[in-house]
mmCIF file of C-alpha atoms in Angstrom:
data_model
loop_
_atom_site.group_PDB
_atom_site.id
_atom_site.type_symbol
_atom_site.label_atom_id
_atom_site.label_comp_id
_atom_site.label_asym_id
_atom_site.label_seq_id
_atom_site.Cartn_x
_atom_site.Cartn_y
_atom_site.Cartn_z
ATOM 1 C CA UNK A 902 44.467 2.262 54.753
ATOM 2 C CA UNK A 903 43.414 5.742 53.627
ATOM 3 C CA UNK A 904 46.187 7.712 51.927
ATOM 4 C CA UNK A 905 46.816 10.993 53.723
ATOM 5 C CA UNK A 906 46.084 13.001 50.573
ATOM 6 C CA UNK A 907 42.576 11.504 50.526
ATOM 7 C CA UNK A 908 41.683 12.878 53.961
ATOM 8 C CA UNK A 909 38.409 14.796 53.739
ATOM 9 C CA UNK A 910 37.776 15.570 57.403
ATOM 10 C CA UNK A 911 39.400 18.917 58.237
ATOM 11 C CA UNK A 912 40.179 17.945 61.818
ATOM 12 C CA UNK A 913 41.962 14.800 60.666
ATOM 13 C CA UNK A 914 43.920 16.865 58.127
ATOM 14 C CA UNK A 915 45.097 19.266 60.809
ATOM 15 C CA UNK A 916 46.094 16.362 63.069
ATOM 16 C CA UNK A 917 48.049 14.777 60.200
ATOM 17 C CA UNK A 918 49.795 18.083 59.516
ATOM 18 C CA UNK A 919 50.782 18.398 63.177
ATOM 19 C CA UNK A 920 52.391 14.941 63.053
ATOM 20 C CA UNK A 921 54.072 15.739 59.746
ATOM 21 C CA UNK A 922 55.562 18.989 61.067
ATOM 22 C CA UNK A 923 56.866 17.318 64.203
ATOM 23 C CA UNK A 924 58.456 14.555 62.121
ATOM 24 C CA UNK A 925 60.162 17.145 59.919
ATOM 25 C CA UNK A 926 61.737 19.330 62.591
ATOM 26 C CA UNK A 927 59.081 22.048 62.718
ATOM 27 C CA UNK A 928 57.760 22.195 66.321
ATOM 28 C CA UNK A 929 56.639 25.838 66.077
ATOM 29 C CA UNK A 930 54.581 25.220 62.950
ATOM 30 C CA UNK A 931 53.187 22.060 64.537
ATOM 31 C CA UNK A 932 52.104 24.057 67.591
ATOM 32 C CA UNK A 933 50.473 26.772 65.469
ATOM 33 C CA UNK A 934 48.546 24.205 63.411
ATOM 34 C CA UNK A 935 47.528 22.402 66.599
ATOM 35 C CA UNK A 936 46.306 25.674 68.128
ATOM 36 C CA UNK A 937 44.200 26.400 65.040
ATOM 37 C CA UNK A 938 42.690 22.919 65.388
ATOM 38 C CA UNK A 939 41.882 23.637 69.030
ATOM 39 C CA UNK A 940 40.116 26.841 67.912
ATOM 40 C CA UNK A 941 37.883 25.011 65.411
ATOM 41 C CA UNK A 942 34.713 25.361 67.459
ATOM 42 C CA UNK A 943 35.137 29.076 68.075
ATOM 43 C CA UNK A 944 33.186 31.910 66.435
ATOM 44 C CA UNK A 945 33.843 33.590 63.098
ATOM 45 C CA UNK A 946 33.879 32.907 59.376
ATOM 46 C CA UNK A 947 37.496 31.720 59.287
ATOM 47 C CA UNK A 948 37.037 28.669 61.521
ATOM 48 C CA UNK A 949 33.540 28.070 60.120
ATOM 49 C CA UNK A 950 35.126 27.758 56.665
ATOM 50 C CA UNK A 951 37.710 25.339 58.050
ATOM 51 C CA UNK A 952 35.039 23.183 59.695
ATOM 52 C CA UNK A 953 32.912 23.002 56.543
ATOM 53 C CA UNK A 954 35.723 22.608 53.991
ATOM 54 C CA UNK A 955 34.132 20.996 50.899
ATOM 55 C CA UNK A 956 37.185 19.340 49.338
ATOM 56 C CA UNK A 957 39.908 16.948 50.388
ATOM 57 C CA UNK A 958 41.379 18.929 53.234
ATOM 58 C CA UNK A 959 44.834 17.325 53.122
ATOM 59 C CA UNK A 960 45.257 17.456 49.339
ATOM 60 C CA UNK A 961 44.108 21.080 49.446
ATOM 61 C CA UNK A 962 46.759 21.778 52.113
ATOM 62 C CA UNK A 963 44.097 23.434 54.246
ATOM 63 C CA UNK A 964 46.253 23.448 57.424
ATOM 64 C CA UNK A 965 49.101 25.233 55.621
ATOM 65 C CA UNK A 966 46.745 27.819 54.119
ATOM 66 C CA UNK A 967 45.419 28.624 57.584
ATOM 67 C CA UNK A 968 48.866 28.698 59.205
ATOM 68 C CA UNK A 969 50.203 31.022 56.504
ATOM 69 C CA UNK A 970 47.523 33.570 57.300
ATOM 70 C CA UNK A 971 48.621 33.715 60.928
ATOM 71 C CA UNK A 972 52.283 33.908 59.943
ATOM 72 C CA UNK A 973 51.494 36.832 57.633
ATOM 73 C CA UNK A 974 49.891 38.699 60.526
ATOM 74 C CA UNK A 975 53.086 38.157 62.515
ATOM 75 C CA UNK A 976 55.462 39.192 59.720
ATOM 76 C CA UNK A 977 53.471 42.376 59.086
ATOM 77 C CA UNK A 978 53.403 43.269 62.794
ATOM 78 C CA UNK A 979 49.611 43.145 62.996
ATOM 79 C CA UNK A 980 49.516 40.431 65.672
ATOM 80 C CA UNK A 981 52.354 41.211 68.105
ATOM 81 C CA UNK A 982 51.128 38.618 70.610
ATOM 82 C CA UNK A 983 52.033 35.913 68.079
ATOM 83 C CA UNK A 984 55.641 37.077 67.697
ATOM 84 C CA UNK A 985 56.929 35.194 70.807
ATOM 85 C CA UNK A 986 55.181 32.046 69.564
ATOM 86 C CA UNK A 987 56.828 32.287 66.148
ATOM 87 C CA UNK A 988 60.145 32.866 67.935
ATOM 88 C CA UNK A 989 59.645 29.578 69.781
ATOM 89 C CA UNK A 990 59.523 31.107 73.264
ATOM 90 C CA UNK A 991 58.572 28.424 75.793
ATOM 91 C CA UNK A 992 55.867 30.442 77.551
ATOM 92 C CA UNK A 993 54.235 31.377 74.245
ATOM 93 C CA UNK A 994 54.392 27.776 73.009
ATOM 94 C CA UNK A 995 52.600 26.694 76.173
ATOM 95 C CA UNK A 996 50.021 29.453 75.748
ATOM 96 C CA UNK A 997 49.664 29.027 71.971
ATOM 97 C CA UNK A 998 45.999 28.039 72.035
ATOM 98 C CA UNK A 999 44.949 31.308 73.664
ATOM 99 C CA UNK A 1000 47.234 33.466 71.509
ATOM 100 C CA UNK A 1001 46.081 31.884 68.256
ATOM 101 C CA UNK A 1002 42.399 31.969 69.219
ATOM 102 C CA UNK A 1003 42.704 35.678 70.069
ATOM 103 C CA UNK A 1004 44.442 36.442 66.753
ATOM 104 C CA UNK A 1005 41.733 34.578 64.831
ATOM 105 C CA UNK A 1006 39.005 36.506 66.641
ATOM 106 C CA UNK A 1007 40.695 39.870 66.017
ATOM 107 C CA UNK A 1008 41.573 39.268 62.359
ATOM 108 C CA UNK A 1009 38.787 37.010 61.139
ATOM 109 C CA UNK A 1010 38.087 38.879 57.886
ATOM 110 C CA UNK A 1011 41.774 39.329 57.086
ATOM 111 C CA UNK A 1012 42.517 35.629 57.550
ATOM 112 C CA UNK A 1013 39.676 34.371 55.396
ATOM 113 C CA UNK A 1014 41.270 35.080 51.954
ATOM 114 C CA UNK A 1015 44.269 32.915 52.868
ATOM 115 C CA UNK A 1016 41.999 29.899 52.409
ATOM 116 C CA UNK A 1017 41.242 30.777 48.786
ATOM 117 C CA UNK A 1018 44.356 29.330 47.128
ATOM 118 C CA UNK A 1019 47.015 26.659 47.579
ATOM 119 C CA UNK A 1020 50.279 27.343 49.414
ATOM 120 C CA UNK A 1021 53.282 28.709 47.590
ATOM 121 C CA UNK A 1022 56.172 26.784 49.128
ATOM 122 C CA UNK A 1023 58.965 27.688 46.748
ATOM 123 C CA UNK A 1024 62.433 26.898 48.127
ATOM 124 C CA UNK A 1025 65.839 27.328 46.498
ATOM 125 C CA UNK A 1026 67.331 24.524 48.578
ATOM 126 C CA UNK A 1027 65.373 21.992 46.541
ATOM 127 C CA UNK A 1028 67.478 22.873 43.495
ATOM 128 C CA UNK A 1029 70.253 20.757 44.990
ATOM 129 C CA UNK A 1030 68.089 17.688 44.373
ATOM 130 C CA UNK A 1031 67.558 18.666 40.749
ATOM 131 C CA UNK A 1032 71.278 19.149 40.157
ATOM 132 C CA UNK A 1033 72.176 15.843 41.820
ATOM 133 C CA UNK A 1034 69.628 14.055 39.626
ATOM 134 C CA UNK A 1035 70.938 15.720 36.459
ATOM 135 C CA UNK A 1036 74.497 14.697 37.363
ATOM 136 C CA UNK A 1037 73.252 11.124 37.843
ATOM 137 C CA UNK A 1038 71.568 11.174 34.426
ATOM 138 C CA UNK A 1039 74.710 12.504 32.752
ATOM 139 C CA UNK A 1040 76.722 9.784 34.461
ATOM 140 C CA UNK A 1041 74.332 7.233 32.957
ATOM 141 C CA UNK A 1042 75.317 8.463 29.517
ATOM 142 C CA UNK A 1043 72.395 10.769 28.729
ATOM 143 C CA UNK A 1044 73.252 14.064 27.012
ATOM 144 C CA UNK A 1045 74.530 16.486 29.658
ATOM 145 C CA UNK A 1046 72.737 19.437 28.078
ATOM 146 C CA UNK A 1047 69.296 19.729 29.658
ATOM 147 C CA UNK A 1048 65.995 21.241 28.598
ATOM 148 C CA UNK A 1049 64.162 21.595 31.913
ATOM 149 C CA UNK A 1050 60.426 22.104 32.338
ATOM 150 C CA UNK A 1051 59.027 22.569 35.830
ATOM 151 C CA UNK A 1052 55.431 22.549 37.019
ATOM 152 C CA UNK A 1053 54.211 24.240 40.175
ATOM 153 C CA UNK A 1054 57.071 26.713 39.909
ATOM 154 C CA UNK A 1055 55.490 29.256 42.267
ATOM 155 C CA UNK A 1056 57.870 32.235 42.047
ATOM 156 C CA UNK A 1057 60.302 30.445 39.730
ATOM 157 C CA UNK A 1058 63.080 30.222 42.307
ATOM 158 C CA UNK A 1059 64.172 26.793 41.079
ATOM 159 C CA UNK A 1060 63.979 27.974 37.474
ATOM 160 C CA UNK A 1061 67.130 29.928 38.279
ATOM 161 C CA UNK A 1062 69.037 26.784 39.306
ATOM 162 C CA UNK A 1063 71.715 27.469 36.702
ATOM 163 C CA UNK A 1064 72.612 30.692 38.563
ATOM 164 C CA UNK A 1065 73.395 28.941 41.873
ATOM 165 C CA UNK A 1066 76.558 27.196 43.036
ATOM 166 C CA UNK A 1067 76.340 23.816 44.779
ATOM 167 C CA UNK A 1068 78.491 21.761 47.099
ATOM 168 C CA UNK A 1069 76.972 18.279 47.063
ATOM 169 C CA UNK A 1070 79.040 16.106 49.343
ATOM 170 C CA UNK A 1071 82.237 17.657 47.994
ATOM 171 C CA UNK A 1072 81.080 17.705 44.361
ATOM 172 C CA UNK A 1073 81.003 21.381 43.394
ATOM 173 C CA UNK A 1074 79.250 22.808 40.380
ATOM 174 C CA UNK A 1075 77.849 26.157 39.268
ATOM 175 C CA UNK A 1076 79.108 29.653 38.425
ATOM 176 C CA UNK A 1077 81.775 31.249 40.602
ATOM 177 C CA UNK A 1078 79.753 34.487 40.775
ATOM 178 C CA UNK A 1079 76.596 32.639 41.816
ATOM 179 C CA UNK A 1080 73.495 34.429 43.038
ATOM 180 C CA UNK A 1081 73.304 31.870 45.855
ATOM 181 C CA UNK A 1082 75.425 29.078 47.293
ATOM 182 C CA UNK A 1083 73.771 25.864 48.420
ATOM 183 C CA UNK A 1084 75.548 23.219 50.485
ATOM 184 C CA UNK A 1085 73.071 20.767 51.992
ATOM 185 C CA UNK A 1086 74.287 18.369 54.656
ATOM 186 C CA UNK A 1087 75.254 15.358 52.561
ATOM 187 C CA UNK A 1088 74.623 11.854 53.846
ATOM 188 C CA UNK A 1089 76.080 8.876 52.014
ATOM 189 C CA UNK A 1090 78.381 8.788 49.015
ATOM 190 C CA UNK A 1091 78.522 11.934 46.833
ATOM 191 C CA UNK A 1092 76.711 12.094 43.506
ATOM 192 C CA UNK A 1093 78.684 11.695 40.269
ATOM 193 C CA UNK A 1094 80.858 14.643 39.287
ATOM 194 C CA UNK A 1095 80.970 16.199 35.852
ATOM 195 C CA UNK A 1096 79.809 19.154 33.836
ATOM 196 C CA UNK A 1097 76.243 19.882 32.833
ATOM 197 C CA UNK A 1098 74.696 22.670 30.765
ATOM 198 C CA UNK A 1099 71.223 24.035 30.169
ATOM 199 C CA UNK A 1100 69.439 24.432 26.856
ATOM 200 C CA UNK A 1101 66.544 26.138 28.649
ATOM 201 C CA UNK A 1102 64.716 26.210 31.981
ATOM 202 C CA UNK A 1103 61.005 27.059 31.846
ATOM 203 C CA UNK A 1104 58.155 26.663 34.285
ATOM 204 C CA UNK A 1105 54.491 27.284 35.037
ATOM 205 C CA UNK A 1106 52.192 27.898 37.961
ATOM 206 C CA UNK A 1107 48.439 28.441 38.244
ATOM 207 C CA UNK A 1108 49.150 31.589 40.282
ATOM 208 C CA UNK A 1109 52.729 32.731 39.646
ATOM 209 C CA UNK A 1110 54.422 34.887 42.264
ATOM 210 C CA UNK A 1111 56.473 37.901 41.202
ATOM 211 C CA UNK A 1112 59.586 37.959 43.372
ATOM 212 C CA UNK A 1113 60.244 41.565 42.425
ATOM 213 C CA UNK A 1114 56.948 42.719 44.030
ATOM 214 C CA UNK A 1115 57.499 43.340 47.790
ATOM 215 C CA UNK A 1116 53.881 42.454 48.654
ATOM 216 C CA UNK A 1117 54.070 39.147 46.796
ATOM 217 C CA UNK A 1118 57.457 38.403 48.350
ATOM 218 C CA UNK A 1119 55.950 38.944 51.816
ATOM 219 C CA UNK A 1120 53.148 36.534 50.940
ATOM 220 C CA UNK A 1121 55.710 33.941 49.889
ATOM 221 C CA UNK A 1122 57.554 34.388 53.185
ATOM 222 C CA UNK A 1123 54.319 33.704 55.067
ATOM 223 C CA UNK A 1124 54.433 30.118 53.816
ATOM 224 C CA UNK A 1125 57.971 29.607 55.119
ATOM 225 C CA UNK A 1126 58.075 27.683 58.363
ATOM 226 C CA UNK A 1127 59.602 29.952 61.023
ATOM 227 C CA UNK A 1128 61.982 27.210 62.202
ATOM 228 C CA UNK A 1129 63.888 27.450 58.934
ATOM 229 C CA UNK A 1130 65.334 30.943 59.274
ATOM 230 C CA UNK A 1131 67.924 30.438 56.544
ATOM 231 C CA UNK A 1132 65.068 30.158 54.064
ATOM 232 C CA UNK A 1133 64.222 33.849 54.520
ATOM 233 C CA UNK A 1134 67.762 34.795 53.497
ATOM 234 C CA UNK A 1135 67.521 32.505 50.471
ATOM 235 C CA UNK A 1136 64.242 34.132 49.474
ATOM 236 C CA UNK A 1137 65.876 37.552 49.597
ATOM 237 C CA UNK A 1138 68.795 36.262 47.489
ATOM 238 C CA UNK A 1139 66.389 34.766 44.952
ATOM 239 C CA UNK A 1140 64.460 38.037 44.800
ATOM 240 C CA UNK A 1141 67.701 39.890 44.069
ATOM 241 C CA UNK A 1142 68.480 37.424 41.262
ATOM 242 C CA UNK A 1143 64.986 37.891 39.807
ATOM 243 C CA UNK A 1144 65.485 41.652 39.756
ATOM 244 C CA UNK A 1145 68.532 41.084 37.541
ATOM 245 C CA UNK A 1146 66.648 38.738 35.192
ATOM 246 C CA UNK A 1147 63.234 37.258 35.851
ATOM 247 C CA UNK A 1148 62.850 33.470 35.596
ATOM 248 C CA UNK A 1149 61.018 32.073 32.545
ATOM 249 C CA UNK A 1150 57.686 31.540 34.294
ATOM 250 C CA UNK A 1151 54.154 31.543 32.828
ATOM 251 C CA UNK A 1152 50.650 31.162 34.205
ATOM 252 C CA UNK A 1153 49.222 27.808 33.119
ATOM 253 C CA UNK A 1154 47.671 24.588 34.338
ATOM 254 C CA UNK A 1155 50.340 21.943 34.847
ATOM 255 C CA UNK A 1156 48.844 19.346 32.511
ATOM 256 C CA UNK A 1157 48.392 21.803 29.650
ATOM 257 C CA UNK A 1158 51.901 23.170 30.128
ATOM 258 C CA UNK A 1159 53.427 19.685 30.088
ATOM 259 C CA UNK A 1160 51.500 18.697 26.957
ATOM 260 C CA UNK A 1161 52.638 21.832 25.123
ATOM 261 C CA UNK A 1162 56.252 21.424 26.273
ATOM 262 C CA UNK A 1163 56.389 17.795 25.165
ATOM 263 C CA UNK A 1164 55.004 18.745 21.749
ATOM 264 C CA UNK A 1165 57.839 21.196 21.069
ATOM 265 C CA UNK A 1166 60.730 20.011 18.876
ATOM 266 C CA UNK A 1167 63.589 18.676 21.018
ATOM 267 C CA UNK A 1168 67.095 19.417 19.771
ATOM 268 C CA UNK A 1169 69.286 16.362 19.279
ATOM 269 C CA UNK A 1170 71.900 15.994 21.995
ATOM 270 C CA UNK A 1171 69.647 17.368 24.744
ATOM 271 C CA UNK A 1172 67.852 15.617 27.573
ATOM 272 C CA UNK A 1173 64.320 16.887 28.206
ATOM 273 C CA UNK A 1174 63.415 16.817 31.910
ATOM 274 C CA UNK A 1175 60.066 17.305 33.605
ATOM 275 C CA UNK A 1176 60.684 18.250 37.225
ATOM 276 C CA UNK A 1177 58.676 19.237 40.268
ATOM 277 C CA UNK A 1178 58.989 19.496 44.043
ATOM 278 C CA UNK A 1179 56.174 19.282 46.588
ATOM 279 C CA UNK A 1180 53.470 19.926 44.005
ATOM 280 C CA UNK A 1181 52.039 16.576 42.907
ATOM 281 C CA UNK A 1182 49.660 16.379 45.862
ATOM 282 C CA UNK A 1183 47.984 19.626 44.829
ATOM 283 C CA UNK A 1184 47.179 18.642 41.236
ATOM 284 C CA UNK A 1185 44.318 16.229 41.805
ATOM 285 C CA UNK A 1186 43.832 12.792 40.290
ATOM 286 C CA UNK A 1187 42.705 13.957 36.848
ATOM 287 C CA UNK A 1188 45.684 16.242 36.199
ATOM 288 C CA UNK A 1189 48.046 13.639 37.596
ATOM 289 C CA UNK A 1190 46.619 11.047 35.203
ATOM 290 C CA UNK A 1191 46.898 13.370 32.186
ATOM 291 C CA UNK A 1192 50.523 14.245 32.961
ATOM 292 C CA UNK A 1193 51.423 10.601 33.579
ATOM 293 C CA UNK A 1194 49.825 9.547 30.282
ATOM 294 C CA UNK A 1195 51.546 12.356 28.370
ATOM 295 C CA UNK A 1196 54.936 11.368 29.804
ATOM 296 C CA UNK A 1197 54.346 7.707 28.957
ATOM 297 C CA UNK A 1198 53.538 8.605 25.341
ATOM 298 C CA UNK A 1199 56.565 10.896 25.050
ATOM 299 C CA UNK A 1200 58.745 8.302 26.737
ATOM 300 C CA UNK A 1201 57.722 5.666 24.199
ATOM 301 C CA UNK A 1202 58.973 7.991 21.448
ATOM 302 C CA UNK A 1203 62.224 8.933 23.234
ATOM 303 C CA UNK A 1204 65.541 7.987 21.653
ATOM 304 C CA UNK A 1205 69.127 7.985 22.888
ATOM 305 C CA UNK A 1206 69.880 11.302 21.166
ATOM 306 C CA UNK A 1207 66.643 12.849 22.521
ATOM 307 C CA UNK A 1208 65.947 11.186 25.892
ATOM 308 C CA UNK A 1209 63.260 12.128 28.380
ATOM 309 C CA UNK A 1210 63.464 12.174 32.176
ATOM 310 C CA UNK A 1211 61.113 12.869 35.069
ATOM 311 C CA UNK A 1212 62.635 14.129 38.341
ATOM 312 C CA UNK A 1213 60.483 14.600 41.436
ATOM 313 C CA UNK A 1214 60.875 15.484 45.089
ATOM 314 C CA UNK A 1215 57.566 14.623 46.709
ATOM 315 C CA UNK A 1216 56.281 13.679 50.138
ATOM 316 C CA UNK A 1217 55.435 10.164 51.185
ATOM 317 C CA UNK A 1218 52.717 11.019 53.696
ATOM 318 C CA UNK A 1219 52.735 7.504 55.144
ATOM 319 C CA UNK A 1220 56.423 7.655 56.145
ATOM 320 C CA UNK A 1221 56.727 11.473 56.366
ATOM 321 C CA UNK A 1222 59.810 11.200 54.120
ATOM 322 C CA UNK A 1223 60.497 13.191 50.963
ATOM 323 C CA UNK A 1224 61.878 11.090 48.154
ATOM 324 C CA UNK A 1225 63.996 12.157 45.187
ATOM 325 C CA UNK A 1226 62.720 9.877 42.449
ATOM 326 C CA UNK A 1227 63.746 9.698 38.812
ATOM 327 C CA UNK A 1228 62.440 7.962 35.698
ATOM 328 C CA UNK A 1229 63.962 8.141 32.242
ATOM 329 C CA UNK A 1230 63.410 6.915 28.725
ATOM 330 C CA UNK A 1231 64.409 5.046 26.583
ATOM 331 C CA UNK A 1232 65.409 3.155 29.736
ATOM 332 C CA UNK A 1233 61.759 2.139 30.171
ATOM 333 C CA UNK A 1234 60.683 4.730 32.703
ATOM 334 C CA UNK A 1235 61.228 2.546 35.753
ATOM 335 C CA UNK A 1236 61.421 4.584 38.978
ATOM 336 C CA UNK A 1237 64.777 5.029 40.687
ATOM 337 C CA UNK A 1238 64.778 6.381 44.241
ATOM 338 C CA UNK A 1239 67.985 8.404 44.310
ATOM 339 C CA UNK A 1240 67.713 9.947 47.763
ATOM 340 C CA UNK A 1241 65.693 10.899 50.771
ATOM 341 C CA UNK A 1242 65.645 14.664 51.086
ATOM 342 C CA UNK A 1243 64.767 17.330 53.592
ATOM 343 C CA UNK A 1244 61.721 19.198 52.244
ATOM 344 C CA UNK A 1245 63.528 22.537 52.339
ATOM 345 C CA UNK A 1246 66.978 21.425 51.240
ATOM 346 C CA UNK A 1247 68.755 21.147 54.606
ATOM 347 C CA UNK A 1248 70.089 17.646 53.895
ATOM 348 C CA UNK A 1249 70.141 14.927 51.248
ATOM 349 C CA UNK A 1250 70.604 11.225 52.040
ATOM 350 C CA UNK A 1251 71.987 9.787 48.802
ATOM 351 C CA UNK A 1252 70.894 6.234 48.020
ATOM 352 C CA UNK A 1253 71.877 5.848 44.373
#
């Protein structure tokens, strides 16, 4: 069976994205993506580029690039006919094909650049997964002081995880004067309690987003699915936190960043953690292989006083589930599935 990320055919990628959105509580986004698919054979450079996409359409997140362009038109007020659709109005949902086709025809040139780069789907709610995983590691006896390195950090929202306060199934952690409070619906037993601290939190992205720039913040909001209205408020809260102190975010390829981070001296009594959410699919096989090999080499050299961990929240496109998975060394690097998680932090189903 072909893995979803290997889908080349653009039409098949859009159909897969429609199914994925419906399975993850996003009927408006599903309808928008479906309407773009139904407009494939229309005129203009935008749909012509979609039809002739040269890469792996699913791995390149082509449907989300296209949908973001339409959402940006709506957020900026340039396509008022789309506003009822993005509000989920029944009549507009029924008439989505015509509304989307008209918007594409009117804004063909403006939509085209949205296909040039991968989506930026940064979301503060995913930090809850990171914190739960770090608590689990500390409970296993690893040093509870963490040196975190994140790839695909986008705007660095999750690089500020130490500034947020969390309620994870009744386990509370984080500063009292937090920039943001996160309390996902918790399913199952709570994670271990305890205190954790941060040596450092650094990240990279191939095209970092500056939260303090209103234009870049608007672009980031265009990638937010309209069903998840609380995410817009969290973006504004993260932007306010970044204006106080920007996250430690650099422009770099993920594999090069990981190699450099692993080569740095690691203080004794700290746990080094590579972490990422909804980014692995965008890296391509070669970068994935280089990162995996670098982690295996570093894991072989890990010791109890300087352990290494790898925390991920990534999509299983066969089941449409997102899985919080963790490996650590010197335990051997075997994968532990700690939880199923909502892609935007609404809920966590704890399995550990």
